[in-house]
Short mmCIF file of C-alpha atoms in Angstrom, two decimals:
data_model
loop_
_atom_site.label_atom_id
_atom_site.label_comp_id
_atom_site.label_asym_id
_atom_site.label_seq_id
_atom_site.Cartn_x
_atom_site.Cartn_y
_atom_site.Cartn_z
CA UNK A 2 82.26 128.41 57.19
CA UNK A 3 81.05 126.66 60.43
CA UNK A 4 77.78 127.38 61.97
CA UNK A 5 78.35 128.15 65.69
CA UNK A 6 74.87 129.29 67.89
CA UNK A 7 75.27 131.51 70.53
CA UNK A 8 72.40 132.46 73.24
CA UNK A 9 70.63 136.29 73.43
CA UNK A 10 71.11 138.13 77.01
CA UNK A 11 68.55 137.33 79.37
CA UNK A 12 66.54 140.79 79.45
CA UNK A 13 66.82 142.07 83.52
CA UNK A 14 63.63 141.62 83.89
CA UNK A 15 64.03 138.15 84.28
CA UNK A 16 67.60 138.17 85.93
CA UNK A 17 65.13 139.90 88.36
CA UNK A 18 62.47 137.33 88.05
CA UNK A 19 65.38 134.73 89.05
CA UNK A 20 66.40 136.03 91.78
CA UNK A 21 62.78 136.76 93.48
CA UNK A 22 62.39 132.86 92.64
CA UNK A 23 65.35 131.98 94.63
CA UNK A 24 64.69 134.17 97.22
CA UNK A 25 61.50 132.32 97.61
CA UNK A 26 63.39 128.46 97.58
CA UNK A 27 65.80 129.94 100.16
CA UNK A 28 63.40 130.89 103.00
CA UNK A 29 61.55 127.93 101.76
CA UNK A 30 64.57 125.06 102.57
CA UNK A 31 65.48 127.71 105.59
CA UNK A 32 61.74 127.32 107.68
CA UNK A 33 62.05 123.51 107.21
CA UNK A 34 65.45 122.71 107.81
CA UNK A 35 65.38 124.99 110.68
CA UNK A 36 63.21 122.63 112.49
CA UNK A 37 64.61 119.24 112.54
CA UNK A 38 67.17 120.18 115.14
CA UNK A 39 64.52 121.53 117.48
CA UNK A 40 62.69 118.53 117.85
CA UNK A 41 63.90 116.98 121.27
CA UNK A 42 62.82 119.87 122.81
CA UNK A 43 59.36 119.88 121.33
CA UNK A 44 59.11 116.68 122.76
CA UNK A 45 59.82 117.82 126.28
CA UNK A 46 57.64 121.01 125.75
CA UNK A 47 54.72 118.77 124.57
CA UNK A 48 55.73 115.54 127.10
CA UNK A 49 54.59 112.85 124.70
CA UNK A 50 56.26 110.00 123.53
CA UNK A 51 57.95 109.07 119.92
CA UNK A 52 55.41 107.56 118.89
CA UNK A 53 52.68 109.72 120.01
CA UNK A 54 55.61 112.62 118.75
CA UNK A 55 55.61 110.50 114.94
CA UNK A 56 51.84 110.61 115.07
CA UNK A 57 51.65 114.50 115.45
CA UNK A 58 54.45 115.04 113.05
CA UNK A 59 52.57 112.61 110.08
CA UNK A 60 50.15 115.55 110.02
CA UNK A 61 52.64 116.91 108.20
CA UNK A 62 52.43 115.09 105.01
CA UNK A 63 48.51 114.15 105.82
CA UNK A 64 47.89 117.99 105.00
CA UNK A 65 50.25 118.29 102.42
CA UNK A 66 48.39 115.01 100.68
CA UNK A 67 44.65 116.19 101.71
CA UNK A 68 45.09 119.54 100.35
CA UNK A 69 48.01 119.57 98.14
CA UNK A 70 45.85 118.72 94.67
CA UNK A 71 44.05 122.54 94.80
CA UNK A 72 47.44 124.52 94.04
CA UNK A 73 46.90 123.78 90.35
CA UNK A 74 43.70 125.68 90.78
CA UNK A 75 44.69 128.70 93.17
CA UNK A 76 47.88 129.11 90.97
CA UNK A 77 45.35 129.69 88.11
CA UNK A 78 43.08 131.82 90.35
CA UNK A 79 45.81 134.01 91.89
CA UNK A 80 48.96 133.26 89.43
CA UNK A 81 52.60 131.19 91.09
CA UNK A 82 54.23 134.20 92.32
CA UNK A 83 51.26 135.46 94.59
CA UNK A 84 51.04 132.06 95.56
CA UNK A 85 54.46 131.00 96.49
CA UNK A 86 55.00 134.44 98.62
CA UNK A 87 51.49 134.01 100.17
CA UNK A 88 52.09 130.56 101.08
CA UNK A 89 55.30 130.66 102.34
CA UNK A 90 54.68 133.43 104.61
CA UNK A 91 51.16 131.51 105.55
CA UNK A 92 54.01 128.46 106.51
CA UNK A 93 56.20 129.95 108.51
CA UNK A 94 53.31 131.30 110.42
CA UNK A 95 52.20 127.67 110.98
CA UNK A 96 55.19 126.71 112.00
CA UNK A 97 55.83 129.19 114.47
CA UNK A 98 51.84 128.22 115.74
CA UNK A 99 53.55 124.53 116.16
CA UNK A 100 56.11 125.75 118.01
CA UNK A 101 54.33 127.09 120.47
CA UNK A 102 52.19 124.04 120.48
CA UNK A 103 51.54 123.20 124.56
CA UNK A 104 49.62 119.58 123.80
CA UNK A 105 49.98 117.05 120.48
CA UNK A 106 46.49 118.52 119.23
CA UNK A 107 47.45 121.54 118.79
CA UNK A 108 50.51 120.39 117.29
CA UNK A 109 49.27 118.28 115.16
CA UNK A 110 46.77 120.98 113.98
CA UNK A 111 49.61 123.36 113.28
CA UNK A 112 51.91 121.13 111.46
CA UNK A 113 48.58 120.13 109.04
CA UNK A 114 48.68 123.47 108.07
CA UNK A 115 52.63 123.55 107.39
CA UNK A 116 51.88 120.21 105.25
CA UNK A 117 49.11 122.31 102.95
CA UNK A 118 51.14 125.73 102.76
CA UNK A 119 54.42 124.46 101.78
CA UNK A 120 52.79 121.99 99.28
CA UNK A 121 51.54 124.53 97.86
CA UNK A 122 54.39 126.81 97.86
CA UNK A 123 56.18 123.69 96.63
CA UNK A 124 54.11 123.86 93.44
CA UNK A 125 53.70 127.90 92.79
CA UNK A 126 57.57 128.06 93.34
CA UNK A 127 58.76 125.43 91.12
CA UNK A 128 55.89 126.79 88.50
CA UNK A 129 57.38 130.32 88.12
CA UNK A 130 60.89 129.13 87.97
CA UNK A 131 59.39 127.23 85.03
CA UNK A 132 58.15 130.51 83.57
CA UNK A 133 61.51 132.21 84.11
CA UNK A 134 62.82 129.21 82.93
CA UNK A 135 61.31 129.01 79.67
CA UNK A 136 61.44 132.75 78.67
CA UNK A 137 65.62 132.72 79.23
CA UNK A 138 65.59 129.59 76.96
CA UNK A 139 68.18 127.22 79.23
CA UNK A 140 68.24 125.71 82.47
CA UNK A 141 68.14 127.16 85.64
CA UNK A 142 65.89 124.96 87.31
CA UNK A 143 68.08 123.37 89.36
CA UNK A 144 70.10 126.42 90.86
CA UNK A 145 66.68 127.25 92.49
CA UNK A 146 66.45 123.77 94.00
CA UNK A 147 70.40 124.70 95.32
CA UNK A 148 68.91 127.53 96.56
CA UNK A 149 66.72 125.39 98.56
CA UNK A 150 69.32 123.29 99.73
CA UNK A 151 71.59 126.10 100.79
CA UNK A 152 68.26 127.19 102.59
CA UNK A 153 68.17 123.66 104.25
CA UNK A 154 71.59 123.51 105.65
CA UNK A 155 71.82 127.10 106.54
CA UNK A 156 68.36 126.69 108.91
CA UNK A 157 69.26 123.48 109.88
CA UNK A 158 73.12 125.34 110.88
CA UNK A 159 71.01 128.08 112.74
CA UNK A 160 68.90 125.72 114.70
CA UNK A 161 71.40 123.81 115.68
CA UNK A 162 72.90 127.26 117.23
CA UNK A 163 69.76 128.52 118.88
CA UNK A 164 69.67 124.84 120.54
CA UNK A 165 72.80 125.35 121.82
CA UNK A 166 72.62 128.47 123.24
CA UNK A 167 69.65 127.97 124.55
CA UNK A 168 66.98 129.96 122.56
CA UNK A 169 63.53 129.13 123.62
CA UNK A 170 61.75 127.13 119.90
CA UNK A 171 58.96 129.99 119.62
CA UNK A 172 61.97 132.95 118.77
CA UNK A 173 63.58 130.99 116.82
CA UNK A 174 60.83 130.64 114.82
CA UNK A 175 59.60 134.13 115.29
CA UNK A 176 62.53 135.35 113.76
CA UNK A 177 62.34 132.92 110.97
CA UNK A 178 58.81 134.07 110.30
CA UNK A 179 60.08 137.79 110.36
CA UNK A 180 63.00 136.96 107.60
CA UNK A 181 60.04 134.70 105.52
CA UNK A 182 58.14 138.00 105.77
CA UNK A 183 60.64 140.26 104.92
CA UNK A 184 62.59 138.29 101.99
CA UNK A 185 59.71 137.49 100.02
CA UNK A 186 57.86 140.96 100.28
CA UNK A 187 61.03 141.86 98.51
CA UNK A 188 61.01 138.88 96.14
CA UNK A 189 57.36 139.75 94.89
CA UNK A 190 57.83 142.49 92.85
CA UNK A 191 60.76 141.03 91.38
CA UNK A 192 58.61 138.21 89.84
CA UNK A 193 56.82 137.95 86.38
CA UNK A 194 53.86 139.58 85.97
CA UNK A 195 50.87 138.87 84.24
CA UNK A 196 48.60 136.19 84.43
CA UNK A 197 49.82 132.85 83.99
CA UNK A 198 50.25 131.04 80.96
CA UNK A 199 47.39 128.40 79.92
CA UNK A 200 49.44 126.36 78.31
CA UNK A 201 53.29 126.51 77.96
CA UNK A 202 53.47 126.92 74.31
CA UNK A 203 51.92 130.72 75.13
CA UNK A 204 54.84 132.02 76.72
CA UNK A 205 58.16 132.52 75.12
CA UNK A 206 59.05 133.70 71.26
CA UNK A 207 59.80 130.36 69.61
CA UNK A 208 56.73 128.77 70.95
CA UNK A 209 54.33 131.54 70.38
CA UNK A 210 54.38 130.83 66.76
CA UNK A 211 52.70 127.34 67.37
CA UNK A 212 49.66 125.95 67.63
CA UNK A 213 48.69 125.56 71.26
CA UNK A 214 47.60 121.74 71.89
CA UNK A 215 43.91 121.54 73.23
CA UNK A 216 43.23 121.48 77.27
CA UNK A 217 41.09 118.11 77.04
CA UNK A 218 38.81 117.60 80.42
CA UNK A 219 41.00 114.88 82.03
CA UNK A 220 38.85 111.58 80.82
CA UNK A 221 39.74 113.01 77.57
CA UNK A 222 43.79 113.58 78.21
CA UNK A 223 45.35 110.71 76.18
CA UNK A 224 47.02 107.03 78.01
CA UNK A 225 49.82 108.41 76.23
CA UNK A 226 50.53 111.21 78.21
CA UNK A 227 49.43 109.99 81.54
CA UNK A 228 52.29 107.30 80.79
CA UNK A 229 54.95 109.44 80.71
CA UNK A 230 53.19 111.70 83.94
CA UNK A 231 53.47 107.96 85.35
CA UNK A 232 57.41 107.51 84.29
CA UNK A 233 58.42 110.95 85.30
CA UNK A 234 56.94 110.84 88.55
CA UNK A 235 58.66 107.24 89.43
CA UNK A 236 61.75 108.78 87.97
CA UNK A 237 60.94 111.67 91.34
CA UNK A 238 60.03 109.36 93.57
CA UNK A 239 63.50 107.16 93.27
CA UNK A 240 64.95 110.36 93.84
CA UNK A 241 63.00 111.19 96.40
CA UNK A 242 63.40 107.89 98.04
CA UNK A 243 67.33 108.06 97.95
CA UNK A 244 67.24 111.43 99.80
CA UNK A 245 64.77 110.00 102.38
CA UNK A 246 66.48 106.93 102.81
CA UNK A 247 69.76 109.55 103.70
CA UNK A 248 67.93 111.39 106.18
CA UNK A 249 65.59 108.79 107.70
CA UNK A 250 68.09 105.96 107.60
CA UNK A 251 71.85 106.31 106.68
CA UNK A 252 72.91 107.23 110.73
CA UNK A 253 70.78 104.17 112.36
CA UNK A 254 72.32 101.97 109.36
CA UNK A 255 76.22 103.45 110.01
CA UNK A 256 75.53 103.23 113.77
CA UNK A 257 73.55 99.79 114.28
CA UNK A 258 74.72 97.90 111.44
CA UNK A 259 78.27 99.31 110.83
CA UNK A 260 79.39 100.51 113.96
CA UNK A 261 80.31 103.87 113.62
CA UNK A 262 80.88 106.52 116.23
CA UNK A 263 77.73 109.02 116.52
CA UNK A 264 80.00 112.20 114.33
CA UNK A 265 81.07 109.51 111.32
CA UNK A 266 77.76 108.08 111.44
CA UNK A 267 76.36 111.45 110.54
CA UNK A 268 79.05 111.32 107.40
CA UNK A 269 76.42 110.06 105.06
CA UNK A 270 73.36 112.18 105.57
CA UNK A 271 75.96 114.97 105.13
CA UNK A 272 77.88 113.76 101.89
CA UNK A 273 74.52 113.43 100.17
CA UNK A 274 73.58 116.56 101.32
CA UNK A 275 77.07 118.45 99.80
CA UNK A 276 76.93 116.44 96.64
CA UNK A 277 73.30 117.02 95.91
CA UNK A 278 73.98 121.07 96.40
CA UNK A 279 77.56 120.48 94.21
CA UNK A 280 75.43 118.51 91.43
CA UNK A 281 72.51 120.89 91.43
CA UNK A 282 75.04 123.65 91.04
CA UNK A 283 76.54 122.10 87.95
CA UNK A 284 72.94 120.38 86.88
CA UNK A 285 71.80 123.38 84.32
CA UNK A 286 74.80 123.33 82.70
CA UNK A 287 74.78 119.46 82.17
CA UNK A 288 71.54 119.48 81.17
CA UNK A 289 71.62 122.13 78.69
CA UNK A 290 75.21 119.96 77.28
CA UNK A 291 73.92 116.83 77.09
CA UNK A 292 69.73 117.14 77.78
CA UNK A 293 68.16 115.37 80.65
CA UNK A 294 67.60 112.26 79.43
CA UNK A 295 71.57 111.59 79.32
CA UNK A 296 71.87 113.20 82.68
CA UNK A 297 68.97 111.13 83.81
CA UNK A 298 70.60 107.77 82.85
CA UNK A 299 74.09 108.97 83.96
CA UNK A 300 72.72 110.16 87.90
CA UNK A 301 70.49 106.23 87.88
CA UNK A 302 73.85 104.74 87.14
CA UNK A 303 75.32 106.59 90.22
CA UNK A 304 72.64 105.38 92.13
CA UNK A 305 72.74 102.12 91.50
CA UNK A 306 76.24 101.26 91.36
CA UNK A 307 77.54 103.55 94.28
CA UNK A 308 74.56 102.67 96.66
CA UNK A 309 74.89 99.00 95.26
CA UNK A 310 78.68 98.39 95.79
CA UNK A 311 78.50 100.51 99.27
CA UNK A 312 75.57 97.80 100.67
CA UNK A 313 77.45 94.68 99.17
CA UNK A 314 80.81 95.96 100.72
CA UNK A 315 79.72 97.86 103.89
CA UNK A 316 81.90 99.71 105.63
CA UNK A 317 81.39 103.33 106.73
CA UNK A 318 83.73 104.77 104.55
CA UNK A 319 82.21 102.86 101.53
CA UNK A 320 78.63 103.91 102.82
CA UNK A 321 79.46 107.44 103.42
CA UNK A 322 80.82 107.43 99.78
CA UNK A 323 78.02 105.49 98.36
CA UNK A 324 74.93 108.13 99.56
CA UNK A 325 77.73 111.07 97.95
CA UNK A 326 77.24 109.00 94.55
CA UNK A 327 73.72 109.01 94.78
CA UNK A 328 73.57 112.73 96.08
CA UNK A 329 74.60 113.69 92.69
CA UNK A 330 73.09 111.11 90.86
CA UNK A 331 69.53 112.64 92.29
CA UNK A 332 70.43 116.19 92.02
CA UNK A 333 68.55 117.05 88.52
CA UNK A 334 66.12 114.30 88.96
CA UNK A 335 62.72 115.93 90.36
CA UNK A 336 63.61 119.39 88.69
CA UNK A 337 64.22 117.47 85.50
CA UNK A 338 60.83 115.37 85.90
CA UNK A 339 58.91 118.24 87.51
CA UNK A 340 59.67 120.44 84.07
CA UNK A 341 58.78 117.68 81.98
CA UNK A 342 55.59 117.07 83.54
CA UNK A 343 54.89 120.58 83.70
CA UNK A 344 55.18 120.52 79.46
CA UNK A 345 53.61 117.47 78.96
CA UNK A 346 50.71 118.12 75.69
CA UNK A 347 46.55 118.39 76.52
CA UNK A 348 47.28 119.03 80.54
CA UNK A 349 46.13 122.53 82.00
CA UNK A 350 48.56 124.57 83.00
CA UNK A 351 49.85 123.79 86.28
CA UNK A 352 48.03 120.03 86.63
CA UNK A 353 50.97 117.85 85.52
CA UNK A 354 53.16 119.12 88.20
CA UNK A 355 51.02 119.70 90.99
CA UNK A 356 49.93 115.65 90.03
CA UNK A 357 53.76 114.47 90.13
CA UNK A 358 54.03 116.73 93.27
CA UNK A 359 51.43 115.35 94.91
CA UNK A 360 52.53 111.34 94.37
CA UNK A 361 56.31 112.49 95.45
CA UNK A 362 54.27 113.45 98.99
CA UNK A 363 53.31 109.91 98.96
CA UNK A 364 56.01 108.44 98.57
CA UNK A 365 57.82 110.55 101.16
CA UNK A 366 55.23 109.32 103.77
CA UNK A 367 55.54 105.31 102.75
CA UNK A 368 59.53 105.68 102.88
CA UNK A 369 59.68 105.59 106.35
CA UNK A 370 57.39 102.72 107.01
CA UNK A 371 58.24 100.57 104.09
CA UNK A 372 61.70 100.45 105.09
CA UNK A 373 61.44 100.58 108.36
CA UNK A 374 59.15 97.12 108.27
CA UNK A 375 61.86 95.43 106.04
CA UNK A 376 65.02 96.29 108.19
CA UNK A 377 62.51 94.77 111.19
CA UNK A 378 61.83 91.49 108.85
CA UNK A 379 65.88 91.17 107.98
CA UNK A 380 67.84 94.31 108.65
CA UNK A 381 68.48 97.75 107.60
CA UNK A 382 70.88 96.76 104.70
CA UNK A 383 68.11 95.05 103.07
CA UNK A 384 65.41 97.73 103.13
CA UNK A 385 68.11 100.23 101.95
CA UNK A 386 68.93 97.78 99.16
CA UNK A 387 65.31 99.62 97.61
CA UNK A 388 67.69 102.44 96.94
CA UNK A 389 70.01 101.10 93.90
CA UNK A 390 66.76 99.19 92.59
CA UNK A 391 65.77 102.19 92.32
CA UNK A 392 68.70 103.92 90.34
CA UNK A 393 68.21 100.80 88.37
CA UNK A 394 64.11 102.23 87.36
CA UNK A 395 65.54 105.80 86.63
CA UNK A 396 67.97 103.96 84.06
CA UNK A 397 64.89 102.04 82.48
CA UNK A 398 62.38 105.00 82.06
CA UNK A 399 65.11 108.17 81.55
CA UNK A 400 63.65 107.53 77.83
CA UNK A 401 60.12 110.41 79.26
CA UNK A 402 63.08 113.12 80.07
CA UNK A 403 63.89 115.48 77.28
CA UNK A 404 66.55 115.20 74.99
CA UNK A 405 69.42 117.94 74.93
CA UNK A 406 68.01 121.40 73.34
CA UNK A 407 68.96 123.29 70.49
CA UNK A 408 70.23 126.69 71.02
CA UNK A 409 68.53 129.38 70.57
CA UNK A 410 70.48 132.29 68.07
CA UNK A 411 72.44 131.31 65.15
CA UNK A 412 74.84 132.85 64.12
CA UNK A 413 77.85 132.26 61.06
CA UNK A 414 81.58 132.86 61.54
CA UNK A 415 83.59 131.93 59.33
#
């Protein structure tokens, strides 16, 4: 006889569940990715400079870090799937307010208000695919974050279009608001119901036969725990660095430094982008295989060693095959860390993720600076060097991520 497990069927109510969740990361990666190619023109509408352009568009992240730190508490209040569809529709709203933006104020204003609502919807999203997650007992985490990059490249596809044919910003982004609106008033009924859980361990059949840890006031939370918060959310960050460092830097660095023409220079923004999406795709299935912390380990070494061997022999070619590595090396990275901090014992529901979400914001607004400064000091190469140092700290503290699961039904044949 050999003992071979083999998983329930996921009740419909949560294939349903899933797919209101990824309805909501769609329109999500669609409203932001729809805007990057619009910028030039904002710049005309508004007749301000880069710089005075950069300072309007940091509102961005100053909103998402002033205000980010209360979704924890409205996704108690209201429960993640009111606030995700809320939020996102609240958004793309404020988005469509910064298109039609006639002076940097105003702007500004607008895109402060795109920084809070999509940190939050950042937070209830990822949340509820954690509940959905959890109930179907395997990973599907990262298909929602494909979801969002599909969403990315599809807006970022359809602004490129409008551009070209000449579509004034505000429709574009009317119509985007209209398809936010529409999607997720579909998507919320499709998602869980009920309040949400105070602690993981009260939702889903294995763990409701636990004990539930205590909720300790933070002072109380052991140094323990707020260790591994502090390794899972550098474990984000590198990841979150690498895909920065792709669309900040990799065409300046391919142009400037490498001399490629303005399509191939674009090469490596794009092959991180495709194998980010191709190793999200595949992520659950890796993860539930061989558990996070392998896949953790295995996507650092990618990092490091593609990224590494692409600055120390630099040629396009190399580069654009280098940022591919570490595409898929990041794919499962900040879902894998954002699920682990969500778990982690004595935190409220909610906290550990919205913390880890909140330092990823930071780090996303001290990219751009920190390697911009160094590539001043020496040159891009350098600063970009960060990147497989990086891969090199996901190796060294993989040890937070979980180990691989084991499955859920048994069952003997012989």
């Amino acid at each position: 006889m050999t003992d071979r497990r083999v998983r329930a069927p996921i009740p419909s109510h949560l294939r349903r569940a899933r797919v209101g969740v990824s309805m909501i990361f769609f329109t999500n990666g669609i409203v932001l990715g729809g805007f990057a190619p619009r910028v030039p023109e904002i710049r005309d509408q508004l007749g301000v400079s880069y710089g005075t352009l950069g300072i309007g568009m940091a509102m961005w992240s100053v909103g998402a870090l002033a205000l980010g730190l209360f979704a924890a508490a409205l996704i108690r209040r209201f429960r993640s799937s009111r606030v995700a569809t809320v939020t996102m529709v609240a958004s793309a709203a404020a988005m469509l307010a910064a298109s039609l933006a006639h002076n940097v104020w105003a702007f500004g204003a607008a895109l402060f208000v795109v920084g809070v609502t999509d940190s939050w919807v950042d937070v209830a999203q990822n949340a509820h695919g954690l509940r959905v997650q959890r109930l179907s007992k395997r990973s599907i985490l990262n298909s929602f974050h494909a979801l969002w990059s599909i969403g990315a490249v599809t807006g970022g596809l359809l602004g490129g279009l409008a551009a070209g044919l000449g579509v004034a910003v505000p429709w574009q982004f009317l119509l985007g608001l209209v398809l936010v609106v529409a999607a997720n008033s579909i998507a919320y009924p499709m998602l869980l119901a009920g309040p949400e859980p105070r602690h993981t361990g009260e939702e889903g059949a294995d763990e409701a036969a636990m004990p539930h840890p205590q909720h300790l006031p933070l002072r109380h939370v052991p140094s323990r725990t707020w260790a591994v918060l502090g390794a899972l959310t550098a474990i984000a960050i590198a990841a979150g660095w690498a895909e920065d460092a792709a669309s900040t830097w990799s065409a300046s660095y391919m142009r400037d430094e490498l001399l490629a023409g303005a399509t191939l220079a674009a090469g490596a923004f794009v092959a991180m982008q495709c194998c980010q999406f191709v190793g999200r795709l595949l992520g659950d299935g890796m993860v539930d295989r061989w558990g996070q912390r392998t896949i953790a380990r295995w996507g650092g070494a990618l990092v490091a060693v593609g990224m590494g061997l692409a600055l120390a022999f630099p040629s396009p070619w190399a580069t654009i095959a280098g940022f591919g590595a570490a595409g898929f090396g990041v794919a499962t990275l900040i879902p894998g860390a954002m699920h682990a901090a969500d778990e982690l014992p004595g935190l409220r529901a909610g906290t550990g993720l919205t913390i880890l979400s909140w330092l990823l914001r930071v780090a996303f607004l001290a990219s751009p600076p920190v390697v911009g400064w160094i590539a001043d000091q020496t040159s891009l190469r350098v600063g970009l060097l960060l990147v497989p140092a990086f891969g090199v700290l996901v190796i060294l503290l993989a040890g937070a991520m979980a180990t691989r699961r084991t499955p859920d039904v048994p069952t003997a044949h012989p």
